[in-house]
Coordinates of C-alpha atoms in Angstrom, one line a residue:
Chain A
M1 CA 0.0 0.1 0.0
R2 CA 2.8 2.3 0.8
A3 CA 4.7 2.2 -2.5
P4 CA 1.7 3.0 -4.7
L5 CA 0.8 5.9 -2.5
S6 CA 4.3 7.5 -2.7
L7 CA 4.2 6.8 -6.3
A8 CA 1.0 8.7 -6.8
V9 CA 2.1 11.4 -4.4
R10 CA 5.5 11.8 -6.2
S11 CA 4.3 11.9 -9.7
V12 CA 0.8 13.3 -9.8
V13 CA 0.5 15.6 -6.9
P14 CA 3.0 18.1 -8.4
L15 CA 0.7 18.2 -11.4
L16 CA -2.3 18.8 -9.3
A17 CA -0.4 21.4 -7.4
A18 CA 0.7 23.2 -10.6
V19 CA -3.0 23.3 -11.9
L20 CA -4.0 24.8 -8.5
V21 CA -1.2 27.5 -8.7
V22 CA -2.4 28.4 -12.2
L23 CA -5.9 28.7 -10.9
A24 CA -4.9 30.8 -8.0
S25 CA -2.9 33.1 -10.2
Q26 CA -5.5 33.8 -12.9
G27 CA -8.7 33.4 -10.7
A28 CA -11.1 30.5 -11.1
H29 CA -13.0 30.6 -14.2
A30 CA -16.0 28.5 -15.3
H31 CA -16.7 27.3 -18.7
R32 CA -20.4 27.8 -18.6
L33 CA -22.6 29.7 -21.1
N34 CA -24.6 32.4 -19.3
L35 CA -27.6 34.3 -20.7
F36 CA -28.9 37.4 -19.2
A37 CA -31.8 39.6 -20.5
F38 CA -33.7 42.6 -19.5
V39 CA -36.4 45.1 -20.8
D40 CA -35.0 48.4 -21.9
G41 CA -37.7 50.7 -23.4
Q42 CA -39.7 48.9 -25.8
S43 CA -37.2 46.0 -26.4
I44 CA -35.7 43.1 -24.7
Q45 CA -31.9 43.3 -24.5
G46 CA -29.6 40.8 -23.4
S47 CA -26.2 39.3 -23.6
A48 CA -24.6 35.9 -23.7
Y49 CA -21.1 35.1 -22.4
Y50 CA -18.9 32.3 -21.1
S51 CA -18.0 32.6 -17.5
G52 CA -14.4 32.1 -18.5
G53 CA -14.4 35.1 -20.8
G54 CA -15.4 35.3 -24.5
A55 CA -18.9 35.5 -26.0
P56 CA -20.7 33.3 -28.5
G57 CA -21.1 35.5 -31.6
G58 CA -23.7 34.8 -34.2
A59 CA -25.6 32.4 -32.0
E60 CA -29.3 32.1 -32.3
I61 CA -31.5 33.4 -29.7
V62 CA -35.1 32.2 -29.6
A63 CA -37.8 33.2 -27.2
Y64 CA -40.7 30.8 -26.4
G65 CA -44.0 31.7 -24.8
P66 CA -45.7 29.7 -22.0
D67 CA -47.3 27.4 -24.5
G68 CA -43.9 26.6 -26.2
A69 CA -44.6 28.7 -29.3
E70 CA -41.9 30.7 -30.8
I71 CA -42.5 34.4 -30.0
G72 CA -39.2 36.1 -30.6
H73 CA -36.0 35.7 -32.5
A74 CA -32.6 37.3 -32.5
T75 CA -29.0 36.6 -33.4
T76 CA -26.0 37.6 -31.1
D77 CA -23.4 40.1 -32.4
A78 CA -19.6 39.4 -31.9
D79 CA -19.8 40.5 -28.4
G80 CA -22.7 38.2 -27.6
N81 CA -25.3 41.0 -27.3
F82 CA -28.8 40.8 -28.8
S83 CA -32.0 42.6 -28.7
F84 CA -35.5 42.0 -30.1
T85 CA -38.9 43.7 -29.6
P86 CA -41.5 41.6 -27.7
T87 CA -44.8 41.4 -29.3
Q88 CA -46.8 39.4 -26.9
P89 CA -47.7 40.1 -23.3
V90 CA -46.5 36.8 -21.9
D91 CA -43.5 35.3 -20.1
H92 CA -40.6 35.1 -22.5
R93 CA -38.4 32.0 -22.0
I94 CA -35.3 33.1 -23.9
T95 CA -33.0 30.4 -24.9
I96 CA -29.6 30.2 -26.7
A97 CA -27.9 27.2 -28.2
T98 CA -24.4 27.5 -29.8
A99 CA -23.2 25.2 -32.6
D100 CA -20.7 23.6 -30.1
G101 CA -23.2 22.1 -27.7
H102 CA -23.6 24.9 -25.1
A103 CA -27.0 26.1 -24.1
A104 CA -28.6 28.4 -21.6
E105 CA -32.0 30.0 -21.0
F106 CA -33.4 33.1 -19.1
V107 CA -36.9 34.1 -18.4
V108 CA -38.2 37.7 -18.8
T109 CA -41.6 37.6 -17.0
A110 CA -44.7 39.3 -18.5
A111 CA -44.7 41.9 -15.6
E112 CA -41.3 43.2 -16.7
L113 CA -42.5 43.9 -20.3
P114 CA -42.9 47.4 -21.7
A115 CA -46.1 49.1 -20.4
P116 CA -48.3 48.6 -23.5
L117 CA -47.6 44.9 -23.4
A118 CA -47.6 44.4 -19.7
A119 CA -51.2 45.5 -19.5
P120 CA -52.6 42.1 -18.8
A121 CA -50.1 41.5 -16.1
A122 CA -51.1 44.8 -14.6
E123 CA -54.7 43.9 -14.7
P124 CA -54.7 42.6 -11.1
Q125 CA -53.9 46.3 -10.2
A126 CA -57.3 47.4 -11.6
P127 CA -59.5 45.9 -8.9
V128 CA -57.2 47.4 -6.3
A129 CA -57.8 50.7 -7.9
A130 CA -61.6 50.1 -8.0
D131 CA -61.4 49.2 -4.3
E132 CA -59.8 52.4 -3.6
A133 CA -62.4 54.2 -5.6
E134 CA -65.1 52.5 -3.6
A135 CA -63.5 53.1 -0.3
G136 CA -63.0 56.7 -1.5
E137 CA -66.7 57.0 -2.1
A138 CA -67.6 57.6 1.4
P139 CA -64.9 60.2 2.3
P140 CA -65.7 62.6 -0.7
A141 CA -68.8 63.7 1.2
A142 CA -66.7 64.5 4.3
E143 CA -63.9 65.8 2.1
S144 CA -66.2 68.2 0.3
E145 CA -67.3 69.5 3.6
A146 CA -63.5 70.0 4.5
V147 CA -63.0 71.6 1.2
A148 CA -65.9 74.0 1.9
D149 CA -64.4 74.8 5.2
R150 CA -61.1 75.6 3.6
P151 CA -61.3 76.8 0.1
T152 CA -57.6 77.5 -0.1
D153 CA -56.9 73.8 -0.5
V154 CA -59.1 73.5 -3.6
P155 CA -56.1 74.0 -6.0
A156 CA -54.2 71.1 -4.4
V157 CA -57.1 68.7 -4.5
A158 CA -57.7 69.7 -8.1
A159 CA -54.1 69.1 -9.1
A160 CA -54.0 65.5 -7.7
P161 CA -56.0 63.9 -10.5
A162 CA -53.6 65.4 -13.0
I163 CA -51.3 62.3 -12.4
D164 CA -53.1 59.2 -13.4
P165 CA -52.3 56.6 -10.8
A166 CA -51.8 53.9 -13.3
E167 CA -49.3 56.0 -15.2
L168 CA -47.6 57.0 -12.0
E169 CA -47.3 53.2 -11.0
S170 CA -45.8 52.4 -14.4
L171 CA -43.4 55.2 -14.2
I172 CA -42.2 54.1 -10.7
G173 CA -42.1 50.6 -11.8
R174 CA -39.8 51.5 -14.8
T175 CA -37.6 53.6 -12.6
V176 CA -37.2 51.0 -10.0
Q177 CA -36.5 48.4 -12.6
R178 CA -33.8 50.6 -14.2
Q179 CA -32.2 51.2 -10.8
I180 CA -32.0 47.5 -9.8
Q181 CA -31.0 46.3 -13.3
P182 CA -27.1 46.5 -12.5
L183 CA -27.7 44.8 -9.1
R184 CA -29.6 41.9 -10.8
Q185 CA -26.8 41.6 -13.4
Q186 CA -24.2 41.6 -10.7
L187 CA -26.1 39.0 -8.7
F188 CA -26.5 36.8 -11.8
A189 CA -22.6 37.1 -12.5
Y190 CA -21.9 36.1 -9.0
E191 CA -24.1 33.0 -9.2
G192 CA -22.5 31.9 -12.4
A193 CA -19.0 32.4 -11.1
I194 CA -16.8 29.5 -9.9
H195 CA -15.9 30.0 -6.2
M196 CA -12.8 28.7 -4.6
H197 CA -14.8 27.0 -1.9
D198 CA -16.6 24.8 -4.6
V199 CA -13.2 23.8 -6.0
L200 CA -11.8 22.8 -2.7
G201 CA -15.1 21.1 -1.7
G202 CA -14.9 19.1 -4.9
I203 CA -11.4 18.0 -4.3
G204 CA -12.5 17.0 -0.8
Y205 CA -15.5 15.0 -2.2
I206 CA -13.1 13.1 -4.5
L207 CA -10.5 12.3 -1.9
G208 CA -13.2 11.3 0.6
L209 CA -14.9 9.1 -1.9
F210 CA -11.8 7.3 -3.0
G211 CA -10.7 7.1 0.7
I212 CA -14.1 5.2 1.4
A213 CA -13.4 3.0 -1.7
A214 CA -9.9 2.2 -0.4
Y215 CA -11.2 1.4 3.1
L216 CA -14.0 -0.9 1.7
M217 CA -11.4 -2.6 -0.5
S218 CA -9.1 -3.1 2.5
L219 CA -12.0 -4.7 4.5
R220 CA -12.6 -7.1 1.7
R221 CA -8.9 -8.1 1.5
R222 CA -8.8 -8.6 5.2
K223 CA -11.8 -10.9 5.0
V224 CA -10.2 -12.9 2.2
A225 CA -6.9 -13.1 4.2
G226 CA -8.8 -14.0 7.3
Chain B
M1 CA -16.4 20.3 -24.5
H2 CA -19.2 19.6 -21.9
I3 CA -22.4 19.4 -23.9
A4 CA -25.3 21.0 -21.9
D5 CA -28.6 19.4 -20.9
G6 CA -31.3 19.4 -23.6
V7 CA -29.1 19.8 -26.7
V8 CA -28.7 16.2 -27.7
A9 CA -31.3 13.7 -28.8
V10 CA -32.4 11.1 -26.4
P11 CA -31.3 8.1 -28.4
V12 CA -27.8 9.5 -28.6
I13 CA -27.7 10.0 -24.9
A14 CA -29.0 6.5 -24.1
T15 CA -26.5 4.7 -26.5
T16 CA -23.5 6.6 -25.1
S17 CA -24.6 6.3 -21.5
A18 CA -25.0 2.5 -21.9
I19 CA -21.4 2.4 -23.3
A20 CA -20.2 4.8 -20.5
V21 CA -21.8 2.5 -17.9
A22 CA -20.1 -0.6 -19.4
G23 CA -16.8 1.3 -19.4
L24 CA -17.4 2.3 -15.7
G25 CA -17.8 -1.3 -14.9
L26 CA -14.6 -2.4 -16.6
G27 CA -12.8 0.6 -15.0
L28 CA -13.9 -0.3 -11.5
R29 CA -12.8 -3.9 -11.9
S30 CA -9.4 -2.8 -13.1
I31 CA -8.8 -0.8 -9.9
D32 CA -7.1 -3.0 -7.3
D33 CA -6.7 -1.4 -3.8
T34 CA -3.1 -0.4 -4.6
R35 CA -4.2 1.8 -7.4
V36 CA -6.9 3.7 -5.6
P37 CA -4.8 6.7 -4.5
Q38 CA -3.5 7.2 -8.1
V39 CA -7.1 7.1 -9.4
A40 CA -8.2 9.5 -6.8
V41 CA -5.5 12.0 -7.5
L42 CA -5.9 11.9 -11.3
S43 CA -9.7 12.3 -10.7
A44 CA -9.1 15.5 -8.7
T45 CA -6.6 16.6 -11.4
F46 CA -9.3 16.1 -14.0
F47 CA -11.9 17.9 -11.9
V48 CA -9.7 21.1 -11.5
A49 CA -8.1 20.9 -15.0
S50 CA -11.4 22.1 -16.5
L51 CA -10.9 25.4 -14.8
V52 CA -7.7 26.3 -16.5
H53 CA -8.8 28.4 -19.4
I54 CA -7.0 29.1 -22.7
N55 CA -8.3 32.4 -24.1
L56 CA -7.2 32.5 -27.7
G57 CA -9.5 33.9 -30.3
P58 CA -13.2 34.4 -29.8
S59 CA -14.0 31.3 -27.9
S60 CA -12.9 30.1 -24.5
V61 CA -11.7 26.6 -24.0
H62 CA -10.2 24.7 -21.0
L63 CA -7.9 21.8 -20.4
I64 CA -9.3 18.3 -20.3
L65 CA -6.2 16.1 -19.8
N66 CA -8.0 13.0 -20.9
G67 CA -5.0 11.8 -23.0
L68 CA -2.7 11.9 -20.0
I69 CA -5.3 10.2 -17.7
G70 CA -5.9 7.5 -20.2
V71 CA -2.2 6.9 -20.5
L72 CA -1.8 6.6 -16.8
L73 CA -5.0 4.9 -15.8
G74 CA -6.3 2.9 -18.8
W75 CA -9.8 1.7 -18.2
A76 CA -9.7 3.2 -14.7
A77 CA -10.1 6.5 -16.5
F78 CA -13.9 5.9 -16.7
P79 CA -14.5 6.0 -12.9
A80 CA -11.9 8.8 -12.4
M81 CA -13.6 11.0 -14.9
F82 CA -17.1 10.0 -13.9
V83 CA -16.5 11.4 -10.5
G84 CA -14.9 14.5 -11.9
L85 CA -17.7 15.1 -14.4
L86 CA -20.4 14.6 -11.7
L87 CA -18.8 17.1 -9.4
Q88 CA -18.2 19.6 -12.3
S89 CA -21.8 19.4 -13.3
V90 CA -23.1 19.8 -9.7
L91 CA -20.8 22.4 -8.4
F92 CA -19.9 24.4 -11.6
G93 CA -22.8 23.9 -13.9
F94 CA -20.6 22.3 -16.7
G95 CA -22.6 19.9 -18.7
G96 CA -25.5 18.5 -16.8
I97 CA -26.8 15.4 -14.9
T98 CA -28.8 14.0 -17.7
V99 CA -25.9 14.2 -20.1
L100 CA -23.4 12.7 -17.8
G101 CA -23.2 9.5 -19.7
L102 CA -22.8 11.3 -23.0
N103 CA -20.0 13.6 -21.7
L104 CA -18.3 10.6 -20.0
F105 CA -18.5 8.7 -23.3
N106 CA -17.0 11.7 -25.2
I107 CA -14.1 12.2 -22.9
A108 CA -13.3 8.8 -21.4
V109 CA -13.5 6.6 -24.7
P110 CA -10.8 8.7 -26.4
A111 CA -8.8 8.5 -23.2
V112 CA -8.9 4.8 -23.0
I113 CA -8.2 4.4 -26.7
C114 CA -5.2 6.6 -26.7
G115 CA -4.1 5.2 -23.3
V116 CA -4.3 1.6 -24.3
A117 CA -2.6 2.2 -27.7
A118 CA 0.3 4.2 -26.2
R119 CA 1.0 2.5 -22.9
E120 CA 2.9 -0.5 -24.2
V121 CA 5.1 1.7 -26.4
I122 CA 5.7 4.2 -23.5
A123 CA 6.6 1.4 -21.2
T124 CA 9.1 -0.3 -23.4
S125 CA 10.8 2.5 -25.4
R126 CA 13.5 5.1 -24.8
P127 CA 12.3 8.4 -23.1
A128 CA 12.5 10.5 -26.2
V129 CA 10.2 8.0 -28.1
A130 CA 8.0 7.7 -25.1
A131 CA 7.6 11.5 -24.9
A132 CA 6.7 11.7 -28.5
V133 CA 4.2 9.0 -28.2
G134 CA 2.7 10.4 -25.0
G135 CA 2.4 13.8 -26.8
V136 CA 0.6 12.4 -29.7
A137 CA -1.7 10.6 -27.4
G138 CA -2.4 13.7 -25.5
A139 CA -3.3 15.7 -28.6
A140 CA -5.1 12.8 -30.2
A141 CA -7.4 12.3 -27.2
I142 CA -8.6 16.0 -27.6
A143 CA -9.1 15.6 -31.2
M144 CA -11.2 12.5 -30.8
T145 CA -13.2 14.1 -28.1
A146 CA -13.9 17.2 -30.3
M147 CA -15.1 14.8 -33.1
C148 CA -17.3 12.8 -30.7
V149 CA -18.9 16.2 -29.6
A150 CA -19.5 17.1 -33.2
I151 CA -20.9 13.8 -34.1
A152 CA -23.2 13.8 -31.1
L153 CA -24.5 17.1 -32.2
A154 CA -24.8 16.1 -35.8
L155 CA -26.9 13.1 -34.8
S156 CA -29.2 15.5 -32.9
G157 CA -30.0 17.6 -35.9
Q158 CA -27.3 20.2 -36.0
E159 CA -25.3 20.4 -39.1
F160 CA -22.1 18.4 -38.8
L161 CA -19.5 20.5 -40.6
P162 CA -20.1 23.8 -38.8
A163 CA -20.2 22.1 -35.4
A164 CA -17.1 20.0 -36.2
E165 CA -15.3 23.1 -37.5
I166 CA -16.1 25.1 -34.4
V167 CA -15.3 22.4 -31.8
V168 CA -12.2 21.2 -33.5
L169 CA -10.7 24.6 -34.3
A170 CA -11.4 25.9 -30.8
H171 CA -9.5 23.0 -29.4
M172 CA -6.3 23.3 -31.6
P173 CA -4.6 25.2 -28.8
V174 CA -5.8 22.6 -26.2
M175 CA -4.4 19.9 -28.3
A176 CA -1.0 21.6 -28.5
I177 CA -0.8 22.3 -24.9
E178 CA -2.1 18.9 -23.7
G179 CA 0.4 17.2 -26.0
L180 CA 3.2 19.1 -24.3
I181 CA 1.9 18.4 -20.7
T182 CA 1.4 14.7 -21.6
A183 CA 4.9 14.4 -23.2
A184 CA 6.4 16.1 -20.1
A185 CA 4.5 14.1 -17.6
V186 CA 5.5 10.7 -19.4
V187 CA 9.2 11.7 -19.4
L188 CA 9.0 12.6 -15.7
I189 CA 7.1 9.6 -14.5
K190 CA 9.3 7.2 -16.7
R191 CA 12.4 8.6 -14.8
V192 CA 10.8 8.8 -11.3
R193 CA 8.5 5.9 -11.4
P194 CA 8.8 3.7 -14.4
D195 CA 6.5 1.1 -12.7
M196 CA 3.5 3.5 -13.2
F197 CA 3.6 2.3 -16.8
P198 CA 3.0 -1.4 -16.5
S199 CA 4.4 -3.2 -19.5
R200 CA 2.8 -6.4 -20.4
R201 CA 6.2 -8.0 -20.2
T202 CA 6.6 -7.1 -16.5
V203 CA 3.0 -6.9 -15.2
A204 CA -0.1 -8.7 -16.1
P205 CA -2.4 -6.7 -18.3
L206 CA -5.5 -5.1 -16.8

């Protein structure tokens, strides 16, 4: 048992060590195809890239609806970027497949789509607005009394309806989405990256697994010998 | 080189997985308890080698080291690579669980072919010749794996020539580098531990 162990240690461990040194020096990279997309104005924009650097140019991007029908189509440029205009107010499952067997997908939900398309997704908001209107029905009487008491407030009350609540909501929605976009992208990149604890954990799994195998084999041999 | 889930047709996955399972069985039987540490260390090497990227041109490729592992392990390359591939797909998202058998086939079959073809020559010839044979085995294993990937994609409806062109061209630098690594490793191991290359004349075949 001793000779083969030293044999492995002396000849292969240096190789493993060299690989780890290279890794540590250049940072760990994955070889996974990542796809990210977001809504910008009226179009869906996105980019595809390999975690280790490089991008699939000229790859075909196809978007599918919930029913599996093709609802969008694009081709990546040399930097892996693409964009297309969504035409249907449904979740877009955006997929990419390169000629060399890599694939990835990303979902842009209906709620993220540009305002005119997102209308059906925004529908649940309508009843809320109606509720507010109903709830508001009682106060107007009281409010009008208050208004009557203080005529100076009238301009303020009159100005309020100038901002349509639905429009305001969509405006806020779009602004918030634009603000959190870089954050989402960063989070996505972090998820796709290879972390050193995964690498070391994997090596630990391998050594542990083969350690168990060696133990079981030694048990069997002892049984045979006994 | 790792094909992702959902790209390749089911019959291709089923066939290659069946062959991979057979190879795993043969590989496990070839490991006696004195070789377990060697298989473990090479499995770990395979696992991390995929993180070493070679950025040349537009695409990004990584080391595979299947020629070297085939030369050193023979049939035992199957279990060593199976463990490595499993952990790569679980921890890194390379390839996928459903295509584990396909990827094992694509990477381990060339390893075993090159390894079995080269081992006897490496074991019995002068260091210079052994290095040359090892280098060719290291490069040829990558070329064969690239062809396997292209064929698997072609059988799944993609056009063969564009796929083959992309995969093989992208792996030219990997072939060169792995040829050099394998040649260097063969020379080193022959000098330090010649018994790691069991010749049929000295040791029973696997």
